[in-house]
Amino acid sequence: MEKRILTVVFMLVLFFTASTVIGQNLSKETRGATLTWATDEYRTANYSLKIEKTGTDAGVSRWYAADLYRYWDIFVEPDRAMEIGAWVKTSGVNTNPSTDAEKIQLKFTFFTAGVDILGSPVVLDVDQSTATSTGWMEVKNSFALAPSQVADSIRVEFIFGNDATGTAWVDDFFIRPAVSGGDWVGDLFNANVDAPTGWFYWWADFSAGKPEWDTSVDYIVTASDAFAHSGTYSAYIEGQAGRSNDFYISSDIFPITPGEPVVISAWMKAIGINADSVNNGPDTWATGFKVGWHNITDGRDGWGHFKENNEFFEVPGDTFDWTPFATVVTAPDTATGMSLRLWVGKEFLGATYWDDVKVTPLSQMPNDMPAEMAGLEGGMPNYFATEVLPPIGVEGDLFSNIPRTIELSQNHPNPFNPSTNIVYGVPNNSHVTLDVFNILGQRVTTLVNGMREAGTYEVKWDSMNDSGNLVSGGIYFYRLRAGDIHITKKMLLLK
């Protein structure tokens, strides 16, 4: 059975329209439950992941992220003692479960090149001693966890077993040293599940999951439905006195053509920001775009950051309604990737709302583009053409996952018996075929054959051939074809 994957791109394309909650690849299996990116309960900022389930025997329901560990450091170094987990809140859940089918659990699986290096997931049981928790509960490993091999990705799952019932929320996933001052173990991607596809937040202690947060200082970036230039949501960044860091919402790294000029534009609304300091003060008071240039094309390949442009705004006043800002930047000859930050300096004060953020190749702009588009004066019409980034604020994009290239993921689980899942994605409407072959190169079955809209999909293979018979154990290959692109991967069926 094939299904369209809904990904809360938790990267901030967010609210502006412009993030798998947790990462660029958060998906869900609903099987008898209701799964939502929720606002009724949250531990930090304004969102959490919620599962509601009333019946049993409907199958396992879960949120899952294929790779929550990426971007700044794409390898978990070996032999580093760590704590992993998240914060969970429950209401009306079944109590004192005696089987995994009755449990609510977190699962973390560590991979290198698609191989589970621990042999099985790290399973953390949520406390179900009472039906309703008194608040947010920290769920983490109580045993030594220090993989002896390098891990290049971490799969994360929040699960209701087949017979688990009630409501639970999860927020603030974390990975941190097991002891204070221990070796850094990296950061999780969009650990606080507050940004949608293509964007993420940054702040100090990003994925530390610490017991207490000073929300007056640490959380000044979120999605807001108070104002929007288009759609329902905008990105909200507020500067408050007393903090020591700048704050920003960043796009993921996306491919760029070396040497190509691009137009960056956004709409901003501000309330009480002190225009004199913003326009005339030091960089720490400024707001605008920070443009990063990278020698890679995707955050899953690491960071690769080698240069940055500061494109600060000249704002019209302390408080102003939706106003367009734009600039033109040219990719360095050595750049293959670009990232965009919506930024305020560490001394910036007041509230800003951002919406309809776009990056457009200059060659695709209209011929009558006004001269002021080359600067930050604003006033340009809102007629941007093909976008490299999704616009922020377009409703519906919060739960979509449009890959930038044709993608075929490693099947999971692998090895498997008797069934496995295969995730693939297409950036444009395409005719797609997904075939399975045995080790002799003979086609065993066709899992997909037809037109697919741009998006990400998951298909299940139950080890049966086209005749409906179970195949024997061994090595098999699955091949995705979309247009002129062919991608093949290997999997192992155990018997």
Coordinates of C-alpha atoms in Angstrom, one line a residue:
M1 CA 0.0 0.0 0.0
E2 CA 1.4 3.4 -1.0
K3 CA 0.7 6.5 0.9
R4 CA 1.5 10.2 0.5
I5 CA 3.8 11.3 3.3
L6 CA 2.8 14.5 5.2
T7 CA 5.9 16.3 6.4
V8 CA 5.8 19.1 8.8
V9 CA 8.8 20.7 7.5
F10 CA 10.1 21.9 10.5
M11 CA 12.3 24.3 9.1
L12 CA 10.8 27.4 8.8
V13 CA 9.2 27.8 5.6
L14 CA 7.1 28.0 8.1
F15 CA 5.0 30.3 9.1
F16 CA 5.8 32.3 6.6
T17 CA 5.1 29.7 4.4
A18 CA 8.6 29.5 3.8
S19 CA 10.0 22.7 8.0
T20 CA 9.3 16.7 9.8
V21 CA 8.8 18.9 12.6
I22 CA 12.0 17.9 13.9
G23 CA 13.6 18.0 10.7
Q24 CA 12.9 18.1 7.1
N25 CA 11.4 14.7 7.1
L26 CA 8.8 14.3 9.8
S27 CA 6.0 11.9 8.8
K28 CA 3.1 10.2 10.5
E29 CA 1.1 6.9 10.5
T30 CA -2.4 7.5 11.8
R31 CA -3.8 4.0 12.0
G32 CA -6.9 4.5 14.2
A33 CA -5.5 7.7 15.8
T34 CA -5.5 11.4 15.1
L35 CA -2.1 13.0 14.8
T36 CA -1.7 16.8 14.7
W37 CA 0.9 19.5 14.9
A38 CA -0.8 20.9 18.0
T39 CA -1.2 24.3 19.8
D40 CA -3.3 23.2 22.7
E41 CA -0.3 22.0 24.7
Y42 CA 3.4 22.8 24.2
R43 CA 6.5 23.0 26.4
T44 CA 8.4 25.7 24.5
A45 CA 7.3 28.1 21.9
N46 CA 3.8 27.3 20.5
Y47 CA 3.7 23.8 19.1
S48 CA 4.0 20.1 19.9
L49 CA 3.3 16.8 18.3
K50 CA 0.0 15.2 19.4
I51 CA -1.4 11.7 19.2
E52 CA -5.1 11.0 20.2
K53 CA -6.3 7.4 20.1
T54 CA -9.6 6.0 21.5
G55 CA -9.7 2.4 20.1
T56 CA -7.5 -0.7 20.1
D57 CA -6.6 -3.2 17.4
A58 CA -6.1 -0.4 14.8
G59 CA -2.3 -0.8 14.4
V60 CA 0.7 1.3 15.6
S61 CA 0.3 5.0 15.3
R62 CA 3.4 7.2 15.3
W63 CA 5.2 10.4 14.4
Y64 CA 8.6 9.6 12.9
A65 CA 11.6 11.5 11.4
A66 CA 13.9 9.6 9.1
D67 CA 16.9 11.7 10.2
L68 CA 16.7 14.1 13.0
Y69 CA 20.5 14.5 13.3
R70 CA 21.9 16.7 10.5
Y71 CA 23.2 20.1 9.4
W72 CA 25.9 21.4 11.8
D73 CA 27.6 18.1 12.5
I74 CA 26.4 15.1 10.5
F75 CA 28.3 12.4 12.5
V76 CA 27.8 11.3 16.1
E77 CA 31.4 10.5 17.1
P78 CA 32.0 7.1 18.6
D79 CA 32.3 6.4 22.3
R80 CA 30.7 9.6 23.5
A81 CA 28.3 9.1 26.4
M82 CA 25.0 10.7 25.7
E83 CA 21.4 11.2 26.9
I84 CA 18.7 11.1 24.3
G85 CA 14.9 11.7 24.8
A86 CA 12.1 14.2 24.8
W87 CA 9.5 15.7 27.0
V88 CA 6.0 14.1 27.0
K89 CA 2.7 15.1 28.5
T90 CA -0.3 12.6 28.8
S91 CA -4.0 12.9 29.4
G92 CA -6.4 9.9 29.9
V93 CA -4.0 7.3 28.7
N94 CA -4.3 3.6 29.6
T95 CA -2.4 2.8 32.8
N96 CA 0.2 0.2 33.9
P97 CA 0.7 -1.4 30.5
S98 CA 2.0 -5.0 30.5
T99 CA 2.9 -5.3 26.8
D100 CA 4.6 -3.1 24.2
A101 CA 1.2 -3.0 22.4
E102 CA -0.2 -1.1 25.4
K103 CA 2.7 1.3 25.7
I104 CA 3.5 4.8 24.6
Q105 CA 7.2 4.9 23.6
L106 CA 10.1 6.9 22.0
K107 CA 12.5 5.1 19.7
F108 CA 15.9 6.2 18.6
T109 CA 17.7 4.3 15.9
F110 CA 21.4 5.0 15.0
F111 CA 22.5 4.4 11.5
T112 CA 25.7 4.5 9.4
A113 CA 25.2 4.2 5.6
G114 CA 21.7 2.8 6.3
V115 CA 22.9 0.1 8.7
D116 CA 21.5 0.0 12.3
I117 CA 24.8 0.1 14.2
L118 CA 23.2 -0.9 17.5
G119 CA 21.2 -3.8 16.0
S120 CA 17.9 -2.4 17.3
P121 CA 16.3 0.9 18.3
V122 CA 16.9 2.4 21.7
V123 CA 13.3 2.2 23.2
L124 CA 12.2 4.6 26.0
D125 CA 8.9 3.9 27.7
V126 CA 6.7 6.9 28.7
D127 CA 5.5 6.8 32.3
Q128 CA 1.9 5.5 32.3
S129 CA 1.6 4.8 36.0
T130 CA -1.2 7.5 36.0
A131 CA -3.6 8.3 33.3
T132 CA -2.8 12.0 33.3
S133 CA 0.6 13.4 34.0
T134 CA 1.0 16.4 36.3
G135 CA 3.0 18.2 33.7
W136 CA 5.7 17.6 31.1
M137 CA 7.8 14.4 31.9
E138 CA 11.4 14.0 30.8
V139 CA 11.7 10.7 29.0
K140 CA 15.4 9.6 28.5
N141 CA 17.8 6.7 28.7
S142 CA 18.7 5.5 32.2
F143 CA 21.6 3.4 30.9
A144 CA 25.0 4.1 29.4
L145 CA 24.6 5.0 25.7
A146 CA 27.9 5.5 23.8
P147 CA 27.8 3.8 20.4
S148 CA 31.2 2.4 19.5
Q149 CA 30.7 3.3 15.8
V150 CA 30.2 6.6 14.0
A151 CA 26.5 7.3 13.4
D152 CA 25.5 9.5 10.4
S153 CA 21.8 9.7 11.0
I154 CA 19.3 9.1 13.8
R155 CA 15.7 8.0 13.2
V156 CA 13.3 9.1 15.9
E157 CA 9.8 7.8 16.5
F158 CA 7.0 8.7 19.0
I159 CA 4.7 5.7 19.1
F160 CA 1.3 4.6 20.4
G161 CA 1.2 0.8 20.5
N162 CA -1.7 -1.1 18.9
D163 CA -3.6 -1.1 22.2
A164 CA -2.5 2.2 23.7
T165 CA -5.2 4.8 24.1
G166 CA -5.6 8.4 25.3
T167 CA -3.8 11.6 24.4
A168 CA -0.1 12.4 24.5
W169 CA 2.0 15.3 23.4
V170 CA 5.8 15.3 22.7
D171 CA 8.1 18.4 22.6
D172 CA 11.8 19.3 22.9
F173 CA 13.6 16.3 21.6
F174 CA 17.2 16.3 22.9
I175 CA 20.7 14.8 22.5
R176 CA 23.2 15.9 25.1
P177 CA 26.3 14.8 26.9
A178 CA 25.5 12.3 29.7
V179 CA 27.6 14.4 32.2
S180 CA 28.0 18.2 32.5
G181 CA 31.0 19.3 30.6
G182 CA 31.1 16.1 28.6
D183 CA 32.1 15.9 24.9
W184 CA 29.7 17.6 22.6
V185 CA 27.4 15.1 20.8
G186 CA 25.9 17.4 18.2
D187 CA 22.4 18.9 17.8
L188 CA 19.1 17.6 16.6
F189 CA 17.4 19.3 13.8
N190 CA 14.3 21.4 14.7
A191 CA 14.2 19.6 18.0
N192 CA 11.5 21.9 19.3
V193 CA 9.0 21.1 16.5
D194 CA 8.0 24.8 15.9
A195 CA 9.1 25.5 12.4
P196 CA 7.7 24.1 9.2
T197 CA 9.3 22.8 6.0
G198 CA 12.5 24.2 4.7
W199 CA 13.3 26.4 7.8
F200 CA 14.5 26.0 11.3
Y201 CA 15.1 28.1 14.4
W202 CA 18.3 28.8 16.2
W203 CA 18.9 29.7 19.8
A204 CA 21.3 28.8 22.5
D205 CA 20.8 25.3 24.0
F206 CA 18.9 24.4 20.8
S207 CA 18.5 20.7 21.6
A208 CA 19.5 20.6 25.2
G209 CA 16.0 19.9 26.4
K210 CA 16.9 21.6 29.7
P211 CA 14.4 21.4 32.7
E212 CA 13.6 25.1 32.8
W213 CA 13.6 27.8 30.1
D214 CA 13.6 31.5 30.6
T215 CA 10.9 32.0 28.0
S216 CA 11.2 35.8 28.3
V217 CA 14.7 35.6 26.8
D218 CA 15.2 32.2 25.1
Y219 CA 12.0 32.1 23.0
I220 CA 11.5 35.0 20.7
V221 CA 10.9 33.1 17.5
T222 CA 7.8 31.3 16.6
A223 CA 4.9 31.1 14.2
S224 CA 2.1 33.6 14.7
D225 CA -1.5 33.9 13.5
A226 CA -1.8 37.4 14.9
F227 CA -0.9 39.0 11.6
A228 CA -0.1 37.7 8.1
H229 CA 0.6 39.3 4.8
S230 CA -0.9 36.4 3.0
G231 CA -2.5 33.2 4.3
T232 CA -2.9 32.7 8.1
Y233 CA 0.6 32.6 9.6
S234 CA 3.7 34.7 9.7
A235 CA 7.1 34.3 11.3
Y236 CA 7.5 36.2 14.5
I237 CA 10.8 37.4 15.9
E238 CA 10.9 39.6 19.0
G239 CA 13.9 41.3 20.5
Q240 CA 13.9 41.6 24.3
A241 CA 16.4 43.2 26.6
G242 CA 18.8 41.1 28.5
R243 CA 19.7 38.4 26.0
S244 CA 23.3 37.7 24.9
N245 CA 22.7 36.2 21.4
D246 CA 21.3 37.3 18.1
F247 CA 18.3 35.3 16.9
Y248 CA 17.1 34.2 13.5
I249 CA 15.0 31.8 11.5
S250 CA 17.1 30.1 8.9
S251 CA 16.3 28.3 5.7
D252 CA 17.8 24.9 5.0
I253 CA 20.7 24.9 2.5
F254 CA 19.4 24.8 -1.1
P255 CA 21.2 24.4 -4.4
I256 CA 22.4 27.6 -6.2
T257 CA 24.1 28.2 -9.5
P258 CA 27.7 29.6 -8.9
G259 CA 28.0 33.2 -10.1
E260 CA 24.2 33.7 -10.5
P261 CA 22.6 36.8 -9.1
V262 CA 19.4 36.2 -7.1
V263 CA 16.7 38.5 -5.7
I264 CA 15.8 38.0 -2.0
S265 CA 12.5 39.6 -0.9
A266 CA 10.2 39.5 2.1
W267 CA 7.4 41.5 3.7
M268 CA 7.8 42.7 7.2
K269 CA 5.5 44.3 9.8
A270 CA 7.0 45.9 13.0
I271 CA 5.8 47.1 16.3
G272 CA 7.9 49.3 18.7
I273 CA 11.4 48.5 17.3
N274 CA 13.2 51.9 17.7
A275 CA 14.0 52.8 14.1
D276 CA 16.8 55.3 15.0
S277 CA 18.9 52.5 16.5
V278 CA 18.1 50.0 13.8
N279 CA 19.0 52.4 11.0
N280 CA 21.9 54.2 12.6
G281 CA 23.2 52.0 15.4
P282 CA 25.8 49.2 15.3
D283 CA 25.1 45.8 13.7
T284 CA 23.8 44.5 17.1
W285 CA 20.7 46.7 16.6
A286 CA 20.1 45.8 13.0
T287 CA 17.6 43.5 11.3
G288 CA 17.5 42.0 7.8
F289 CA 18.8 39.1 5.7
K290 CA 22.0 37.2 6.5
V291 CA 22.9 35.2 3.4
G292 CA 25.1 32.1 3.8
W293 CA 27.2 30.6 1.0
H294 CA 28.0 26.9 1.2
N295 CA 30.1 24.4 -0.7
I296 CA 27.3 21.8 -0.4
T297 CA 23.7 21.7 -1.6
D298 CA 21.8 20.1 1.3
G299 CA 22.0 20.3 5.1
R300 CA 22.2 16.5 5.3
D301 CA 25.7 16.8 3.9
G302 CA 26.9 19.0 6.8
W303 CA 27.5 22.7 7.1
G304 CA 30.0 23.7 4.4
H305 CA 29.6 27.4 5.2
F306 CA 32.5 29.6 3.9
K307 CA 31.1 33.1 3.4
E308 CA 28.2 35.3 4.5
N309 CA 26.6 38.5 3.3
N310 CA 24.8 41.0 5.6
E311 CA 21.9 42.7 4.0
F312 CA 20.4 45.0 6.6
F313 CA 17.1 46.8 6.2
E314 CA 16.5 50.6 6.3
V315 CA 13.2 50.6 8.2
P316 CA 10.6 53.4 7.8
G317 CA 9.7 53.9 11.5
D318 CA 9.3 52.4 14.9
T319 CA 6.0 50.8 14.0
F320 CA 4.9 50.1 10.4
D321 CA 2.5 47.9 8.5
W322 CA 3.5 45.3 5.9
T323 CA 6.4 46.7 3.9
P324 CA 8.4 44.9 1.2
F325 CA 12.2 44.6 1.4
A326 CA 14.5 43.2 -1.2
T327 CA 18.1 42.9 -2.2
V328 CA 20.1 41.3 -5.0
V329 CA 23.1 39.1 -4.2
T330 CA 25.4 37.1 -6.4
A331 CA 26.5 33.6 -5.6
P332 CA 30.3 33.3 -5.3
D333 CA 31.9 31.2 -8.0
T334 CA 32.7 28.5 -5.5
A335 CA 29.2 28.3 -4.0
T336 CA 26.9 25.4 -4.7
G337 CA 24.5 26.0 -1.9
M338 CA 22.8 29.0 -0.2
S339 CA 21.0 29.6 3.1
L340 CA 18.9 32.6 4.2
R341 CA 18.5 33.8 7.7
L342 CA 15.7 36.2 8.9
W343 CA 17.8 38.0 11.5
V344 CA 17.7 40.4 14.4
G345 CA 20.8 41.5 16.4
K346 CA 21.3 40.8 20.0
E347 CA 20.4 44.3 21.1
F348 CA 17.4 44.6 18.7
L349 CA 14.2 45.5 20.6
G350 CA 10.5 45.1 19.5
A351 CA 8.4 42.8 17.5
T352 CA 8.7 41.9 13.8
Y353 CA 6.5 39.7 11.6
W354 CA 7.9 38.2 8.4
D355 CA 5.9 36.7 5.5
D356 CA 6.1 35.8 1.8
V357 CA 9.9 35.3 1.8
K358 CA 11.2 34.4 -1.7
V359 CA 14.5 33.8 -3.5
T360 CA 14.3 34.3 -7.2
P361 CA 17.0 34.1 -9.9
L362 CA 17.5 37.6 -11.3
S363 CA 17.2 36.2 -14.8
Q364 CA 13.7 35.1 -14.1
M365 CA 12.6 38.6 -12.9
P366 CA 10.4 40.7 -15.2
N367 CA 12.3 42.9 -17.7
D368 CA 10.7 46.0 -16.3
M369 CA 12.0 45.4 -12.8
P370 CA 12.4 48.8 -11.1
A371 CA 15.8 50.0 -10.2
E372 CA 15.0 50.1 -6.5
M373 CA 14.9 46.3 -6.5
A374 CA 18.7 46.3 -6.4
G375 CA 18.7 47.9 -2.9
L376 CA 16.8 47.8 0.3
E377 CA 14.6 50.8 -0.3
G378 CA 11.4 48.7 -0.5
G379 CA 8.4 49.7 -2.4
M380 CA 8.8 47.0 -5.1
P381 CA 5.7 45.2 -6.4
N382 CA 5.0 41.7 -5.2
Y383 CA 5.4 39.9 -8.6
F384 CA 8.2 37.5 -8.0
A385 CA 8.6 34.6 -10.4
T386 CA 9.9 31.1 -9.9
E387 CA 10.9 30.6 -6.2
V388 CA 13.8 28.6 -5.0
L389 CA 12.4 28.6 -1.5
P390 CA 8.7 28.1 -0.7
P391 CA 7.0 31.4 0.2
I392 CA 6.3 31.9 3.9
G393 CA 2.6 32.2 4.7
V394 CA 1.0 29.9 2.1
E395 CA -1.5 27.7 3.9
G396 CA -1.2 24.0 3.4
D397 CA 2.6 24.0 3.1
L398 CA 3.0 23.2 6.8
F399 CA 2.1 19.7 6.0
S400 CA 3.7 19.1 2.7
N401 CA 7.1 17.8 1.7
I402 CA 8.2 18.6 -1.8
P403 CA 11.8 17.4 -2.4
R404 CA 14.2 19.5 -4.5
T405 CA 15.5 16.4 -6.3
I406 CA 14.3 12.9 -7.0
E407 CA 14.9 10.9 -3.8
L408 CA 15.0 7.3 -2.8
S409 CA 15.6 6.4 0.8
Q410 CA 17.0 3.2 2.3
N411 CA 14.2 0.8 3.0
H412 CA 13.2 0.4 6.7
P413 CA 13.5 -1.8 8.5
N414 CA 16.5 -3.4 6.8
P415 CA 17.1 -6.4 7.1
F416 CA 13.4 -7.2 7.3
N417 CA 10.9 -10.0 7.6
P418 CA 8.3 -10.1 6.2
S419 CA 7.6 -6.5 5.2
T420 CA 9.5 -3.3 4.7
N421 CA 8.8 0.4 3.8
I422 CA 10.3 2.4 1.0
V423 CA 10.2 6.2 0.9
Y424 CA 10.7 8.1 -2.3
G425 CA 10.1 11.7 -3.5
V426 CA 9.7 13.6 -6.7
P427 CA 10.1 17.4 -7.1
N428 CA 7.6 17.6 -10.1
N429 CA 4.6 15.7 -11.4
S430 CA 6.2 12.6 -12.9
H431 CA 5.5 9.1 -14.1
V432 CA 7.1 6.9 -11.5
T433 CA 7.9 3.2 -11.5
L434 CA 9.3 1.3 -8.5
D435 CA 10.3 -2.2 -9.2
V436 CA 11.9 -5.0 -7.1
F437 CA 14.5 -7.4 -8.6
N438 CA 16.1 -10.5 -7.3
I439 CA 19.9 -11.0 -7.2
L440 CA 19.7 -12.4 -10.8
G441 CA 18.3 -9.2 -12.1
Q442 CA 14.8 -10.7 -12.6
R443 CA 11.9 -8.4 -11.8
V444 CA 9.9 -9.8 -8.8
T445 CA 7.2 -7.2 -8.5
T446 CA 6.2 -3.6 -9.4
L447 CA 5.2 -1.5 -6.4
V448 CA 4.5 1.7 -8.2
N449 CA 3.6 2.4 -11.9
G450 CA 1.8 5.7 -12.6
M451 CA 1.7 9.5 -12.4
R452 CA 2.6 11.0 -9.0
E453 CA 2.2 14.7 -8.0
A454 CA 5.3 16.4 -6.6
G455 CA 5.8 15.2 -3.0
T456 CA 7.1 12.4 -0.8
Y457 CA 5.5 8.9 -0.7
E458 CA 5.9 5.7 1.2
V459 CA 5.1 2.2 -0.1
K460 CA 5.1 -1.1 1.7
W461 CA 6.5 -4.4 0.2
D462 CA 5.2 -7.5 1.9
S463 CA 7.7 -9.9 0.3
M464 CA 5.3 -11.1 -2.3
N465 CA 5.8 -11.4 -6.0
D466 CA 3.4 -10.4 -8.8
S467 CA 1.7 -13.8 -8.4
G468 CA 0.9 -13.2 -4.8
N469 CA 3.5 -15.7 -3.5
L470 CA 6.0 -15.1 -0.8
V471 CA 9.6 -14.9 -2.1
S472 CA 12.6 -16.6 -0.5
G473 CA 15.0 -14.8 1.7
G474 CA 18.1 -13.1 0.3
I475 CA 19.3 -9.9 -1.3
Y476 CA 16.9 -7.9 -3.4
F477 CA 17.2 -4.6 -5.3
Y478 CA 14.6 -1.9 -5.7
R479 CA 14.8 0.6 -8.5
L480 CA 13.0 4.0 -8.8
R481 CA 12.5 5.5 -12.3
A482 CA 11.2 9.0 -12.8
G483 CA 11.9 10.6 -16.1
D484 CA 15.5 10.0 -17.1
I485 CA 16.6 9.3 -13.5
H486 CA 17.1 5.8 -12.3
I487 CA 18.1 5.1 -8.6
T488 CA 18.7 1.6 -7.3
K489 CA 19.3 0.4 -3.7
K490 CA 19.8 -3.0 -2.0
M491 CA 17.8 -4.7 0.8
L492 CA 17.9 -7.9 2.7
L493 CA 15.0 -10.2 3.3
L494 CA 15.5 -12.6 6.3
K495 CA 13.7 -15.9 6.6

